[in-house]
Amino acid sequence: MAKATEVDTTSSRNQDDAASKESKPKVSHLDEASEPTQATPTSKEPEKKKRKRENGNTNTESWDPAHCGQLIKLSNDDTTMETFIVNPEDWSCVMASTSVETFSVQFNTLGQRDNGDIWIGYCKQDGFVPNGSTRGRFCQILPPGRESVPGDETSHAFAPGDTLTVVHKRANGTIVFLKNDQDIGVEYENVSDEDRFPAVVTNRDGVSISFV
């Protein structure tokens, strides 16, 4: 299996899920503990139980206002996050309120195509930085028509309306990503059996993402 090239955003390469407020955009948010590999695609979606909220929303997850960047607004019972007036020179991050083994999000809007990046996946709670460079196991969200970043196997194209499902398979130490219930071939191996939280890391304005 081919391995992606890792770009370190911290002063030390060997830090697990570390966060750095000094990091600048245009870099990867991967940690070094395991590199992603190309997995064999599968169409099977993990079973996911949902509960009904007071407003009729059946999402089981929500974004945590206590772990939310100052340029991110939460709405719809904290199930939707939206960036506003984002400075492309700084990262804005939001983390879910609970650790889960699988979650799904839908892209409402992806902001300006060539203005900043979007990363979605898992981070450890102590690796989260609301207004800095949160590190973890992420997939870079590319605009429609752009299938990959040269030399980077952690990216994939999405369009508004698409869903991304992320699964932490703790029993075999992997994290996998699915687009519209189809495996996109990005898999992290040798992932430690620790609690990890859904997270979004972005420096792009006009991004809106909801748990589904």
PDB file of C-alpha atoms in Angstrom:
ATOM      1  CA  MET A   1       0.000   0.000   0.000  1.00  0.00           C
ATOM      2  CA  ALA A   2       1.254   3.445  -0.872  1.00  0.00           C
ATOM      3  CA  LYS A   3       1.776   5.940   1.903  1.00  0.00           C
ATOM      4  CA  ALA A   4       1.100   9.647   1.817  1.00  0.00           C
ATOM      5  CA  THR A   5       3.738  12.266   2.405  1.00  0.00           C
ATOM      6  CA  GLU A   6       3.269  13.901   5.794  1.00  0.00           C
ATOM      7  CA  VAL A   7       3.720  17.612   6.389  1.00  0.00           C
ATOM      8  CA  ASP A   8       4.394  18.498  10.004  1.00  0.00           C
ATOM      9  CA  THR A   9       2.828  21.678  11.380  1.00  0.00           C
ATOM     10  CA  THR A  10       4.632  21.694  14.712  1.00  0.00           C
ATOM     11  CA  SER A  11       8.161  22.426  15.798  1.00  0.00           C
ATOM     12  CA  SER A  12       8.753  18.727  16.448  1.00  0.00           C
ATOM     13  CA  ARG A  13       7.853  16.049  13.905  1.00  0.00           C
ATOM     14  CA  ASN A  14       7.325  13.338  16.516  1.00  0.00           C
ATOM     15  CA  GLN A  15       4.295  14.605  18.409  1.00  0.00           C
ATOM     16  CA  ASP A  16       1.046  12.640  18.523  1.00  0.00           C
ATOM     17  CA  ASP A  17      -2.023  14.719  17.628  1.00  0.00           C
ATOM     18  CA  ALA A  18      -0.161  17.833  18.794  1.00  0.00           C
ATOM     19  CA  ALA A  19      -1.564  21.316  18.241  1.00  0.00           C
ATOM     20  CA  SER A  20       0.381  24.418  17.297  1.00  0.00           C
ATOM     21  CA  LYS A  21      -0.908  27.973  17.396  1.00  0.00           C
ATOM     22  CA  GLU A  22       2.077  29.044  15.335  1.00  0.00           C
ATOM     23  CA  SER A  23       1.054  26.939  12.325  1.00  0.00           C
ATOM     24  CA  LYS A  24       0.042  28.620   9.089  1.00  0.00           C
ATOM     25  CA  PRO A  25      -2.434  27.448   6.449  1.00  0.00           C
ATOM     26  CA  LYS A  26      -1.554  25.416   3.343  1.00  0.00           C
ATOM     27  CA  VAL A  27      -0.237  22.512   5.417  1.00  0.00           C
ATOM     28  CA  SER A  28      -1.452  19.089   6.480  1.00  0.00           C
ATOM     29  CA  HIS A  29      -3.113  18.431   9.824  1.00  0.00           C
ATOM     30  CA  LEU A  30      -2.097  14.783   9.971  1.00  0.00           C
ATOM     31  CA  ASP A  31      -0.316  13.417  12.992  1.00  0.00           C
ATOM     32  CA  GLU A  32       2.683  11.142  12.645  1.00  0.00           C
ATOM     33  CA  ALA A  33       1.533   8.132  14.647  1.00  0.00           C
ATOM     34  CA  SER A  34       0.179   6.411  11.542  1.00  0.00           C
ATOM     35  CA  GLU A  35       0.105   7.405   7.919  1.00  0.00           C
ATOM     36  CA  PRO A  36      -2.935   6.854   5.690  1.00  0.00           C
ATOM     37  CA  THR A  37      -2.946   4.072   3.151  1.00  0.00           C
ATOM     38  CA  GLN A  38      -5.092   3.359   0.131  1.00  0.00           C
ATOM     39  CA  ALA A  39      -7.765   0.897   1.204  1.00  0.00           C
ATOM     40  CA  THR A  40      -9.894  -1.428  -0.900  1.00  0.00           C
ATOM     41  CA  PRO A  41     -13.203   0.400  -1.509  1.00  0.00           C
ATOM     42  CA  THR A  42     -16.355  -0.981   0.063  1.00  0.00           C
ATOM     43  CA  SER A  43     -19.938   0.208  -0.021  1.00  0.00           C
ATOM     44  CA  LYS A  44     -20.909  -1.013   3.428  1.00  0.00           C
ATOM     45  CA  GLU A  45     -21.927   1.765   5.810  1.00  0.00           C
ATOM     46  CA  PRO A  46     -21.569   1.253   9.556  1.00  0.00           C
ATOM     47  CA  GLU A  47     -24.838   0.874  11.397  1.00  0.00           C
ATOM     48  CA  LYS A  48     -25.681   4.024  13.308  1.00  0.00           C
ATOM     49  CA  LYS A  49     -28.390   4.493  15.904  1.00  0.00           C
ATOM     50  CA  LYS A  50     -30.074   7.884  16.164  1.00  0.00           C
ATOM     51  CA  ARG A  51     -32.181   9.577  18.785  1.00  0.00           C
ATOM     52  CA  LYS A  52     -34.794  12.248  18.220  1.00  0.00           C
ATOM     53  CA  ARG A  53     -34.149  15.699  19.620  1.00  0.00           C
ATOM     54  CA  GLU A  54     -36.767  18.137  20.853  1.00  0.00           C
ATOM     55  CA  ASN A  55     -36.770  20.025  17.541  1.00  0.00           C
ATOM     56  CA  GLY A  56     -37.315  16.827  15.533  1.00  0.00           C
ATOM     57  CA  ASN A  57     -33.666  16.465  14.539  1.00  0.00           C
ATOM     58  CA  THR A  58     -32.543  12.831  14.780  1.00  0.00           C
ATOM     59  CA  ASN A  59     -28.793  13.501  14.900  1.00  0.00           C
ATOM     60  CA  THR A  60     -26.894  11.808  17.704  1.00  0.00           C
ATOM     61  CA  GLU A  61     -23.947  14.216  17.589  1.00  0.00           C
ATOM     62  CA  SER A  62     -23.573  17.942  18.111  1.00  0.00           C
ATOM     63  CA  TRP A  63     -20.768  20.483  18.035  1.00  0.00           C
ATOM     64  CA  ASP A  64     -19.481  21.660  21.404  1.00  0.00           C
ATOM     65  CA  PRO A  65     -19.817  25.423  22.063  1.00  0.00           C
ATOM     66  CA  ALA A  66     -17.015  25.072  24.640  1.00  0.00           C
ATOM     67  CA  HIS A  67     -14.682  23.732  21.932  1.00  0.00           C
ATOM     68  CA  CYS A  68     -15.450  26.115  19.092  1.00  0.00           C
ATOM     69  CA  GLY A  69     -13.376  28.764  17.327  1.00  0.00           C
ATOM     70  CA  GLN A  70     -14.460  32.374  17.695  1.00  0.00           C
ATOM     71  CA  LEU A  71     -15.228  32.684  13.966  1.00  0.00           C
ATOM     72  CA  ILE A  72     -17.538  29.665  13.890  1.00  0.00           C
ATOM     73  CA  LYS A  73     -21.269  29.979  14.541  1.00  0.00           C
ATOM     74  CA  LEU A  74     -23.343  27.013  15.741  1.00  0.00           C
ATOM     75  CA  SER A  75     -27.042  26.561  14.974  1.00  0.00           C
ATOM     76  CA  ASN A  76     -29.797  23.935  14.662  1.00  0.00           C
ATOM     77  CA  ASP A  77     -29.355  22.635  18.199  1.00  0.00           C
ATOM     78  CA  ASP A  78     -25.568  22.850  17.707  1.00  0.00           C
ATOM     79  CA  THR A  79     -25.667  20.291  14.875  1.00  0.00           C
ATOM     80  CA  THR A  80     -24.611  22.835  12.216  1.00  0.00           C
ATOM     81  CA  MET A  81     -21.362  24.795  12.139  1.00  0.00           C
ATOM     82  CA  GLU A  82     -20.702  27.778   9.880  1.00  0.00           C
ATOM     83  CA  THR A  83     -17.605  29.933   9.421  1.00  0.00           C
ATOM     84  CA  PHE A  84     -17.858  33.699   9.008  1.00  0.00           C
ATOM     85  CA  ILE A  85     -15.328  36.479   8.435  1.00  0.00           C
ATOM     86  CA  VAL A  86     -12.538  33.913   8.546  1.00  0.00           C
ATOM     87  CA  ASN A  87      -8.992  35.175   8.082  1.00  0.00           C
ATOM     88  CA  PRO A  88      -7.292  32.772   5.629  1.00  0.00           C
ATOM     89  CA  GLU A  89      -4.066  33.205   7.602  1.00  0.00           C
ATOM     90  CA  ASP A  90      -5.576  31.589  10.714  1.00  0.00           C
ATOM     91  CA  TRP A  91      -7.279  28.287  11.475  1.00  0.00           C
ATOM     92  CA  SER A  92     -10.757  28.000  12.993  1.00  0.00           C
ATOM     93  CA  CYS A  93     -11.742  24.671  14.552  1.00  0.00           C
ATOM     94  CA  VAL A  94     -14.741  23.022  16.183  1.00  0.00           C
ATOM     95  CA  MET A  95     -14.987  19.708  18.017  1.00  0.00           C
ATOM     96  CA  ALA A  96     -17.980  17.510  18.813  1.00  0.00           C
ATOM     97  CA  SER A  97     -19.353  17.337  22.328  1.00  0.00           C
ATOM     98  CA  THR A  98     -18.864  13.574  22.635  1.00  0.00           C
ATOM     99  CA  SER A  99     -16.438  10.898  21.508  1.00  0.00           C
ATOM    100  CA  VAL A 100     -18.028   8.498  19.007  1.00  0.00           C
ATOM    101  CA  GLU A 101     -16.808   5.586  16.919  1.00  0.00           C
ATOM    102  CA  THR A 102     -18.621   6.761  13.786  1.00  0.00           C
ATOM    103  CA  PHE A 103     -20.207   9.988  12.595  1.00  0.00           C
ATOM    104  CA  SER A 104     -21.617  11.501   9.413  1.00  0.00           C
ATOM    105  CA  VAL A 105     -21.746  15.095   8.219  1.00  0.00           C
ATOM    106  CA  GLN A 106     -23.349  16.779   5.229  1.00  0.00           C
ATOM    107  CA  PHE A 107     -21.797  19.673   3.349  1.00  0.00           C
ATOM    108  CA  ASN A 108     -24.287  22.536   3.085  1.00  0.00           C
ATOM    109  CA  THR A 109     -21.825  25.011   1.576  1.00  0.00           C
ATOM    110  CA  LEU A 110     -18.093  24.718   0.909  1.00  0.00           C
ATOM    111  CA  GLY A 111     -17.234  28.420   0.805  1.00  0.00           C
ATOM    112  CA  GLN A 112     -14.954  29.968  -1.779  1.00  0.00           C
ATOM    113  CA  ARG A 113     -13.310  27.305  -3.919  1.00  0.00           C
ATOM    114  CA  ASP A 114      -9.732  28.627  -3.861  1.00  0.00           C
ATOM    115  CA  ASN A 115      -9.741  30.420  -0.525  1.00  0.00           C
ATOM    116  CA  GLY A 116      -8.485  28.176   2.268  1.00  0.00           C
ATOM    117  CA  ASP A 117      -8.755  24.502   3.193  1.00  0.00           C
ATOM    118  CA  ILE A 118     -11.186  22.192   5.002  1.00  0.00           C
ATOM    119  CA  TRP A 119     -10.164  19.123   7.031  1.00  0.00           C
ATOM    120  CA  ILE A 120     -12.617  16.758   8.746  1.00  0.00           C
ATOM    121  CA  GLY A 121     -11.966  13.712  10.901  1.00  0.00           C
ATOM    122  CA  TYR A 122     -10.992  12.802  14.445  1.00  0.00           C
ATOM    123  CA  CYS A 123      -8.830  14.508  17.047  1.00  0.00           C
ATOM    124  CA  LYS A 124      -7.983  13.769  20.650  1.00  0.00           C
ATOM    125  CA  GLN A 125      -9.469  16.145  23.181  1.00  0.00           C
ATOM    126  CA  ASP A 126      -6.061  17.369  24.349  1.00  0.00           C
ATOM    127  CA  GLY A 127      -5.004  17.972  20.738  1.00  0.00           C
ATOM    128  CA  PHE A 128      -7.805  20.431  19.998  1.00  0.00           C
ATOM    129  CA  VAL A 129      -7.038  24.134  19.507  1.00  0.00           C
ATOM    130  CA  PRO A 130     -10.104  26.317  18.768  1.00  0.00           C
ATOM    131  CA  ASN A 131      -8.205  29.098  17.014  1.00  0.00           C
ATOM    132  CA  GLY A 132      -5.057  27.238  16.011  1.00  0.00           C
ATOM    133  CA  SER A 133      -3.818  24.160  14.190  1.00  0.00           C
ATOM    134  CA  THR A 134      -5.672  21.147  15.555  1.00  0.00           C
ATOM    135  CA  ARG A 135      -4.012  17.880  14.567  1.00  0.00           C
ATOM    136  CA  GLY A 136      -5.479  14.415  14.211  1.00  0.00           C
ATOM    137  CA  ARG A 137      -6.626  11.921  11.563  1.00  0.00           C
ATOM    138  CA  PHE A 138      -8.340  13.968   8.873  1.00  0.00           C
ATOM    139  CA  CYS A 139      -9.489  13.951   5.262  1.00  0.00           C
ATOM    140  CA  GLN A 140      -8.891  17.124   3.281  1.00  0.00           C
ATOM    141  CA  ILE A 141     -12.087  18.246   1.543  1.00  0.00           C
ATOM    142  CA  LEU A 142     -11.437  19.308  -2.048  1.00  0.00           C
ATOM    143  CA  PRO A 143     -13.810  21.205  -4.374  1.00  0.00           C
ATOM    144  CA  PRO A 144     -15.767  19.336  -7.066  1.00  0.00           C
ATOM    145  CA  GLY A 145     -13.654  18.262 -10.013  1.00  0.00           C
ATOM    146  CA  ARG A 146     -10.416  18.113  -8.054  1.00  0.00           C
ATOM    147  CA  GLU A 147      -9.949  14.503  -7.016  1.00  0.00           C
ATOM    148  CA  SER A 148      -6.643  14.668  -5.155  1.00  0.00           C
ATOM    149  CA  VAL A 149      -3.628  16.704  -4.129  1.00  0.00           C
ATOM    150  CA  PRO A 150      -0.416  15.473  -5.813  1.00  0.00           C
ATOM    151  CA  GLY A 151       1.540  13.364  -3.333  1.00  0.00           C
ATOM    152  CA  ASP A 152      -1.278  13.432  -0.762  1.00  0.00           C
ATOM    153  CA  GLU A 153      -3.570  10.436  -0.320  1.00  0.00           C
ATOM    154  CA  THR A 154      -5.667  12.014   2.427  1.00  0.00           C
ATOM    155  CA  SER A 155      -7.753  14.276   0.170  1.00  0.00           C
ATOM    156  CA  HIS A 156     -10.974  13.799  -1.787  1.00  0.00           C
ATOM    157  CA  ALA A 157     -13.459  15.983  -3.697  1.00  0.00           C
ATOM    158  CA  PHE A 158     -16.902  16.754  -2.282  1.00  0.00           C
ATOM    159  CA  ALA A 159     -19.799  18.939  -3.414  1.00  0.00           C
ATOM    160  CA  PRO A 160     -22.615  20.621  -1.473  1.00  0.00           C
ATOM    161  CA  GLY A 161     -25.144  17.950  -0.517  1.00  0.00           C
ATOM    162  CA  ASP A 162     -22.544  15.179  -0.248  1.00  0.00           C
ATOM    163  CA  THR A 163     -22.098  13.300   3.013  1.00  0.00           C
ATOM    164  CA  LEU A 164     -18.885  12.180   4.686  1.00  0.00           C
ATOM    165  CA  THR A 165     -18.898   9.283   7.144  1.00  0.00           C
ATOM    166  CA  VAL A 166     -15.859   8.648   9.338  1.00  0.00           C
ATOM    167  CA  VAL A 167     -15.406   5.397  11.264  1.00  0.00           C
ATOM    168  CA  HIS A 168     -12.932   4.648  14.058  1.00  0.00           C
ATOM    169  CA  LYS A 169     -12.638   0.859  14.113  1.00  0.00           C
ATOM    170  CA  ARG A 170     -11.103   0.521  17.532  1.00  0.00           C
ATOM    171  CA  ALA A 171     -10.915  -3.271  17.430  1.00  0.00           C
ATOM    172  CA  ASN A 172      -8.457  -3.284  14.525  1.00  0.00           C
ATOM    173  CA  GLY A 173      -6.966   0.183  15.000  1.00  0.00           C
ATOM    174  CA  THR A 174      -8.094   1.884  11.802  1.00  0.00           C
ATOM    175  CA  ILE A 175      -9.979   5.002  10.716  1.00  0.00           C
ATOM    176  CA  VAL A 176     -11.788   4.975   7.361  1.00  0.00           C
ATOM    177  CA  PHE A 177     -13.721   7.564   5.340  1.00  0.00           C
ATOM    178  CA  LEU A 178     -16.828   7.145   3.161  1.00  0.00           C
ATOM    179  CA  LYS A 179     -18.396   9.552   0.658  1.00  0.00           C
ATOM    180  CA  ASN A 180     -22.135   9.065   0.180  1.00  0.00           C
ATOM    181  CA  ASP A 181     -21.764   5.585   1.751  1.00  0.00           C
ATOM    182  CA  GLN A 182     -18.916   4.607  -0.599  1.00  0.00           C
ATOM    183  CA  ASP A 183     -15.395   3.992   0.720  1.00  0.00           C
ATOM    184  CA  ILE A 184     -13.037   6.588  -0.782  1.00  0.00           C
ATOM    185  CA  GLY A 185      -9.908   4.515  -0.161  1.00  0.00           C
ATOM    186  CA  VAL A 186      -8.335   6.570   2.634  1.00  0.00           C
ATOM    187  CA  GLU A 187      -7.476   4.507   5.699  1.00  0.00           C
ATOM    188  CA  TYR A 188      -5.358   5.199   8.778  1.00  0.00           C
ATOM    189  CA  GLU A 189      -3.729   2.169  10.358  1.00  0.00           C
ATOM    190  CA  ASN A 190      -2.200   1.529  13.799  1.00  0.00           C
ATOM    191  CA  VAL A 191      -4.577   4.015  15.426  1.00  0.00           C
ATOM    192  CA  SER A 192      -4.421   3.836  19.221  1.00  0.00           C
ATOM    193  CA  ASP A 193      -7.514   2.767  21.154  1.00  0.00           C
ATOM    194  CA  GLU A 194      -8.228   6.179  22.668  1.00  0.00           C
ATOM    195  CA  ASP A 195     -11.297   8.374  22.699  1.00  0.00           C
ATOM    196  CA  ARG A 196     -11.399  10.595  19.620  1.00  0.00           C
ATOM    197  CA  PHE A 197     -13.797  13.399  18.794  1.00  0.00           C
ATOM    198  CA  PRO A 198     -15.216  14.536  15.434  1.00  0.00           C
ATOM    199  CA  ALA A 199     -13.600  17.817  14.401  1.00  0.00           C
ATOM    200  CA  VAL A 200     -13.476  20.358  11.586  1.00  0.00           C
ATOM    201  CA  VAL A 201     -10.345  22.407  10.889  1.00  0.00           C
ATOM    202  CA  THR A 202     -10.633  25.186   8.317  1.00  0.00           C
ATOM    203  CA  ASN A 203      -9.390  28.592   7.250  1.00  0.00           C
ATOM    204  CA  ARG A 204     -12.124  29.081   4.639  1.00  0.00           C
ATOM    205  CA  ASP A 205     -15.024  31.520   4.911  1.00  0.00           C
ATOM    206  CA  GLY A 206     -18.626  30.536   4.190  1.00  0.00           C
ATOM    207  CA  VAL A 207     -18.317  26.855   5.145  1.00  0.00           C
ATOM    208  CA  SER A 208     -21.438  25.183   6.561  1.00  0.00           C
ATOM    209  CA  ILE A 209     -21.409  21.550   7.744  1.00  0.00           C
ATOM    210  CA  SER A 210     -24.100  19.624   9.635  1.00  0.00           C
ATOM    211  CA  PHE A 211     -24.216  16.327  11.475  1.00  0.00           C
ATOM    212  CA  VAL A 212     -26.671  13.896   9.850  1.00  0.00           C
TER     213      VAL A 212
END
